[in-house]
Short mmCIF file of C-alpha atoms and ligand atoms in Angstrom, two decimals:
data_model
loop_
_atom_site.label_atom_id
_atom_site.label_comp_id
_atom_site.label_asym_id
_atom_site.label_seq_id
_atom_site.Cartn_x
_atom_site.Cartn_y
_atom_site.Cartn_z
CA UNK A 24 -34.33 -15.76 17.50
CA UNK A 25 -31.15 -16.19 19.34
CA UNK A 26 -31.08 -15.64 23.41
CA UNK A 27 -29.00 -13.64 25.40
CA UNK A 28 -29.01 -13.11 28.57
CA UNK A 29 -28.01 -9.46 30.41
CA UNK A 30 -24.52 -10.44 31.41
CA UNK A 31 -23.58 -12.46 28.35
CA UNK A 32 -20.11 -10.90 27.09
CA UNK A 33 -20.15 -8.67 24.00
CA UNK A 34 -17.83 -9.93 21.15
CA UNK A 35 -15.43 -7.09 21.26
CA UNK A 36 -14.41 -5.88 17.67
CA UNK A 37 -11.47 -6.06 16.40
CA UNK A 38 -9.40 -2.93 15.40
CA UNK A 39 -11.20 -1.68 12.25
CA UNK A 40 -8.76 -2.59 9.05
CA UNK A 41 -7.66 -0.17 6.25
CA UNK A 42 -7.16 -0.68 2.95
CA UNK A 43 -3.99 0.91 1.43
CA UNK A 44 -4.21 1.31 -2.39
CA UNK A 45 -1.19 2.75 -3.57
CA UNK A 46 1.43 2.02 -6.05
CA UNK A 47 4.43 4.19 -4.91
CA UNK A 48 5.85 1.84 -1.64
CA UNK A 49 7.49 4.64 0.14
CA UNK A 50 3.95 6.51 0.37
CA UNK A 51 1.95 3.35 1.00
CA UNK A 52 4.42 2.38 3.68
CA UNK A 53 4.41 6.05 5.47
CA UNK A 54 0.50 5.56 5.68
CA UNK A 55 0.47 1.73 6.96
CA UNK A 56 3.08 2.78 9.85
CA UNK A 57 0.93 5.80 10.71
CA UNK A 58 -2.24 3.63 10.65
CA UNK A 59 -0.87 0.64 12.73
CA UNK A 60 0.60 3.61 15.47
CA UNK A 61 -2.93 4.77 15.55
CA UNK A 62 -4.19 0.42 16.27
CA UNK A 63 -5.60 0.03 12.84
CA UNK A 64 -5.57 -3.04 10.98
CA UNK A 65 -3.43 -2.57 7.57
CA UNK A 66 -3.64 -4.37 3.78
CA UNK A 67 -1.60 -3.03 1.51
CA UNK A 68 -2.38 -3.35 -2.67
CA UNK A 69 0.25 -2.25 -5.13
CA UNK A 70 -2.25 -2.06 -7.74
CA UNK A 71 -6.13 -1.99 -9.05
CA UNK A 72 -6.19 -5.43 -9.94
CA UNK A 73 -4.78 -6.54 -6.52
CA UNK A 74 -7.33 -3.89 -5.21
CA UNK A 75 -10.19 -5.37 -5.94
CA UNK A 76 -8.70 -8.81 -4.88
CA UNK A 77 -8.11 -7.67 -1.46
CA UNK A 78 -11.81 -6.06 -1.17
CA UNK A 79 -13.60 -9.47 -2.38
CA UNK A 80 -10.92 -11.37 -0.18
CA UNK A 81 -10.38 -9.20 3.34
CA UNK A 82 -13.42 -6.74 3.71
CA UNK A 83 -11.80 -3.94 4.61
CA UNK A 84 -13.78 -1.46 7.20
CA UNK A 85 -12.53 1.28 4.59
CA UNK A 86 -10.24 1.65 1.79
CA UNK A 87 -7.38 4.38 0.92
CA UNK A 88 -7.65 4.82 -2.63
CA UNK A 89 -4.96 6.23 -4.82
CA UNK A 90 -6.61 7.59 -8.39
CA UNK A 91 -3.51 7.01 -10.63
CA UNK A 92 -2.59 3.26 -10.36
CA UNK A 93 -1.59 0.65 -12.60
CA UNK A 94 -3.31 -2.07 -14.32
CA UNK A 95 -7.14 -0.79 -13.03
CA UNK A 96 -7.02 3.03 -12.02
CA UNK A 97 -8.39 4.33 -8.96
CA UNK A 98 -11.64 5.36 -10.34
CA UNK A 99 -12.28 2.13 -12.34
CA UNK A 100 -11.76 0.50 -8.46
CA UNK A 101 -13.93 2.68 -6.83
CA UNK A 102 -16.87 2.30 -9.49
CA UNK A 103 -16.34 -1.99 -8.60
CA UNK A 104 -16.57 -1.15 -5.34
CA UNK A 105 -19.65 0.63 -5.31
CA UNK A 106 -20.87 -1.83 -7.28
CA UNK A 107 -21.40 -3.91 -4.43
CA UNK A 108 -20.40 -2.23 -1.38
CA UNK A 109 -20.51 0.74 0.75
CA UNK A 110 -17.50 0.74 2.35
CA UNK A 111 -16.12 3.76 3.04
CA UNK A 112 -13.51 5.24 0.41
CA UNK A 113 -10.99 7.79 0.64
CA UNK A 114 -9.22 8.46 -2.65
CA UNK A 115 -6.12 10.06 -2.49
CA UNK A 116 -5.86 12.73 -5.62
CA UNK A 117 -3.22 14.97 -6.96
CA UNK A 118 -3.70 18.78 -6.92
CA UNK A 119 -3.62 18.87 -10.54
CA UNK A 120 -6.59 16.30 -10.37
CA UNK A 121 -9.67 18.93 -10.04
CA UNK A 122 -11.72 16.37 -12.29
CA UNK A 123 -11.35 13.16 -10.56
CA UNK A 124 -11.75 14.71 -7.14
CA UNK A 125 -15.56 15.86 -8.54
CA UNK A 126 -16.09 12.49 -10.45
CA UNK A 127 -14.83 10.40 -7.68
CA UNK A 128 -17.48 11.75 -5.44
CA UNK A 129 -20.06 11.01 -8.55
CA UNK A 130 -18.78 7.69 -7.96
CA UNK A 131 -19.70 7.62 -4.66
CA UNK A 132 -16.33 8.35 -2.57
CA UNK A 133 -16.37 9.38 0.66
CA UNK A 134 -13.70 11.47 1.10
CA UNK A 135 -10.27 13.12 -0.75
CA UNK A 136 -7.04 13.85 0.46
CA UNK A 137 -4.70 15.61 -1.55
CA UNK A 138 -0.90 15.63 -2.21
CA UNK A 139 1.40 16.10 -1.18
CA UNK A 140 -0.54 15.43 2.31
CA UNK A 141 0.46 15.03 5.95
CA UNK A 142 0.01 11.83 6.95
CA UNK A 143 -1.94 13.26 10.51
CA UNK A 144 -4.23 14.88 8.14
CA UNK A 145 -5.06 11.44 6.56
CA UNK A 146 -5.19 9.61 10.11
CA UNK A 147 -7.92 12.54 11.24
CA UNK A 148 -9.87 12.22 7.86
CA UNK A 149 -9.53 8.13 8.56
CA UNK A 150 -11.15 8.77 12.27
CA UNK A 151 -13.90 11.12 10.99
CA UNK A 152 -14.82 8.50 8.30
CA UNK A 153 -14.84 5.94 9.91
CA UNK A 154 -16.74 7.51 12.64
CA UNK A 155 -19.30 8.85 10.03
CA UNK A 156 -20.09 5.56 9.01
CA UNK A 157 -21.04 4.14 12.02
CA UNK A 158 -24.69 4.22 12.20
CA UNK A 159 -26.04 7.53 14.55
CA UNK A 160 -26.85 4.94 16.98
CA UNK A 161 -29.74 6.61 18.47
CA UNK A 162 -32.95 8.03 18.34
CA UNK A 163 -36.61 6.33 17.06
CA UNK A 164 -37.21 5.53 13.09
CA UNK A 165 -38.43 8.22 11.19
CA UNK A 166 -40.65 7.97 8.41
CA UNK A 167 -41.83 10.33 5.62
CA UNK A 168 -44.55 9.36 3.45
CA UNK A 169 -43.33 6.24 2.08
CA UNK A 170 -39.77 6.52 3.42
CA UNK A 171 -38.76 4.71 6.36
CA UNK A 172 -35.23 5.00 7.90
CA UNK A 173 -33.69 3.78 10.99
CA UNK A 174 -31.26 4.95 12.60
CA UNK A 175 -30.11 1.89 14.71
CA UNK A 176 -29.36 0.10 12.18
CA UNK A 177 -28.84 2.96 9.69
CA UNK A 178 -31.22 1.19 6.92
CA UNK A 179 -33.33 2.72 4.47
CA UNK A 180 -36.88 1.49 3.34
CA UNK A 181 -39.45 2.88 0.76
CA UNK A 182 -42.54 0.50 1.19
CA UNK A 183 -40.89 -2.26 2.74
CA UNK A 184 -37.89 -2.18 -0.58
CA UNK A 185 -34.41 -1.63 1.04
CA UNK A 186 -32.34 1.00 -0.15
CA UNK A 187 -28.53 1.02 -0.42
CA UNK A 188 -27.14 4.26 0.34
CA UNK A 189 -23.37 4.73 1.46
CA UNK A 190 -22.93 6.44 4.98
CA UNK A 191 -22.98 9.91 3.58
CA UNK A 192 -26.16 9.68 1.82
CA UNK A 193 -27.77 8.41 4.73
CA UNK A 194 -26.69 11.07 7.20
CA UNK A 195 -28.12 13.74 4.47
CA UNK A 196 -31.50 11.62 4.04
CA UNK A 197 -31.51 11.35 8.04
CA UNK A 198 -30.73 15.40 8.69
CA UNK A 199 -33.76 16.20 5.88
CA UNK A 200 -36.40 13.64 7.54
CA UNK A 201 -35.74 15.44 10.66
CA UNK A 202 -37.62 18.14 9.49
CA UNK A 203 -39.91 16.82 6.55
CA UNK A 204 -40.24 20.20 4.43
CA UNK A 205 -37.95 22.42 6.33
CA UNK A 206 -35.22 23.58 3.43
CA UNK A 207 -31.50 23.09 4.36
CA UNK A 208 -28.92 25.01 2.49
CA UNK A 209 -25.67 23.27 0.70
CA UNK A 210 -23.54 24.67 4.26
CA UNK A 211 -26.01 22.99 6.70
CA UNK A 212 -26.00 19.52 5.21
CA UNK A 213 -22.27 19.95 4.53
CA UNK A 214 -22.12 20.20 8.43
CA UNK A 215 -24.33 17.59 9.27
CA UNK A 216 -23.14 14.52 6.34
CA UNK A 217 -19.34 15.63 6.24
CA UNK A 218 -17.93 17.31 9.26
CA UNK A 219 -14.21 17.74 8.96
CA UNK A 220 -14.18 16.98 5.55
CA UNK A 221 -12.24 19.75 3.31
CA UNK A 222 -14.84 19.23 0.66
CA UNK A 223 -16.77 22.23 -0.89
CA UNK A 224 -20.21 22.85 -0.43
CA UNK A 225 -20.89 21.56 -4.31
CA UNK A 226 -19.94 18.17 -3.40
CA UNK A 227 -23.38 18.41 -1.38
CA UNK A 228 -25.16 18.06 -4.96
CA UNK A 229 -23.27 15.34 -6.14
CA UNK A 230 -24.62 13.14 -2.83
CA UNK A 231 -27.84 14.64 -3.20
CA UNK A 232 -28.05 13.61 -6.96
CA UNK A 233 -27.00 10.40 -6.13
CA UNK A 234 -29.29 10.00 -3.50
CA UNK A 235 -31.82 11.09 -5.53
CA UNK A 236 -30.76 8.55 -7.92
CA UNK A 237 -31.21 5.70 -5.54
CA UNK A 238 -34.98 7.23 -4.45
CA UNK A 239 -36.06 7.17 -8.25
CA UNK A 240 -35.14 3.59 -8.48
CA UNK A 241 -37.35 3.28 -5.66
CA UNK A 242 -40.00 5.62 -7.34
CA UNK A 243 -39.50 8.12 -4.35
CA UNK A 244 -37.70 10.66 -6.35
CA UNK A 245 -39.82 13.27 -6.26
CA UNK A 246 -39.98 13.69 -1.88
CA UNK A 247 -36.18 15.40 -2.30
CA UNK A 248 -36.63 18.69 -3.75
CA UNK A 249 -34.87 21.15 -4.96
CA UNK A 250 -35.46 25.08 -3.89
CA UNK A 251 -33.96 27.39 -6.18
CA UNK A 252 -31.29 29.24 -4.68
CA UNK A 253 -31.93 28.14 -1.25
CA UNK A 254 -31.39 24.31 -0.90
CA UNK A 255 -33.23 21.24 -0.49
CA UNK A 256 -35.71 19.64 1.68
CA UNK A 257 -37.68 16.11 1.95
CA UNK A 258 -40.99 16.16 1.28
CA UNK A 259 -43.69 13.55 1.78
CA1 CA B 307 -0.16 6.58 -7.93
#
């Protein structure tokens, strides 16, 4: 156990840094003036390849992901990403891109901004994100049944086993042990996992599947239920 006394200094952190995925430079250098303006750290990769490079190599806090990119597309990226990380992701889509926007989210995106955007409305989507990923910082650890989660340190545990969920999936999993049984519809979670986000109220079931996903591996599967035409709820 390390010491620290009551006055020690806190390491301050340093300005959170942003990935910038994008292969056309004039967009990619719009967004990394924006983001530097607002304090933000900026790495810029021209492709999926160097993507992935920069992930492994720098850490980012969270990445801007464009889906059409050369040499490993946006979605390929993403999936690698997830693979090992939760770092937040915002993928930038077309209009014309309906599809990707819905599998990106399978994927385990955060967010999606379409184009043509304004670059304010990424910076506020960049805030929220960011700020949605931060653990909610307060309040005791719940548990349901077997399911454990704390808030503090915004961990998940089903008999002792540590669950990796991204910061979405753990503000729906948090809203629903508030209220073990109590069934939430699609707007209410929307509210509480994705404020500010433009997403529709279906992109609630893709989390929830994935969640759900992650709490079968975990044989907890069956504590999030499905209602019928009403919602879901937690269960022990
Ligand atoms: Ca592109």
């Amino acid at each position: 156990m390390l010491e620290s006394s009551p006055g020690a200094d806190r390491i301050v952190d340093p300005m959170p840094l942003v990935l910038v995925v994008e292969d056309e430079p004039q967009i990619a250098e719009i967004l990394e003036g924006y983001l530097r303006s607002s304090g933000y750290r900026t790495e810029r990769a021209g492709d999926g390849e160097a993507a992935l490079r920069l992930v492994r190599a720098a850490h980012p806090d969270l990445i801007l992901l464009d889906v059409l990119l050369p040499k490993v597309g946006g979605l390929e990226v993403l999936k690698a990403v997830r693979a090992e990380s939760t770092t937040p992701v915002i993928m930038l889509t077309a209009r014309t891109e309906e599809l990707d926007k819905l599998l990106a989210l399978e994927l385990g995106a955060d967010d999606y901004v379409t184009k043509p955007f304004r670059p304010r409305e990424v910076m506020a989507r960049v805030k929220a994100v960011l700020r949605r990923s931060q653990p909610p910082g307060q309040g005791a650890p719940l548990r349901v049944g077997t399911l454990e989660l704390d808030p503090l340190r915004a961990s998940v545990q089903v008999e002792g086993q540590a669950l990796k969920l991204t910061a979405t999936e753990f503000r729906l999993l948090h809203h629903l042990a508030g209220s073990p049984g109590r069934i939430f519809n699609r707007a209410e979670l929307l509210e509480a996992a994705l404020p500010e986000s433009e997403a529709l109220e279906r992109v609630i079931d893709v989390h929830l599947r994935n969640l759900r996903r992650k709490l079968e591996a975990a044989d907890a599967s069956d504590m999030l239920q499905t209602v019928r035409g009403m919602g879901y709820r937690l269960s022990a």
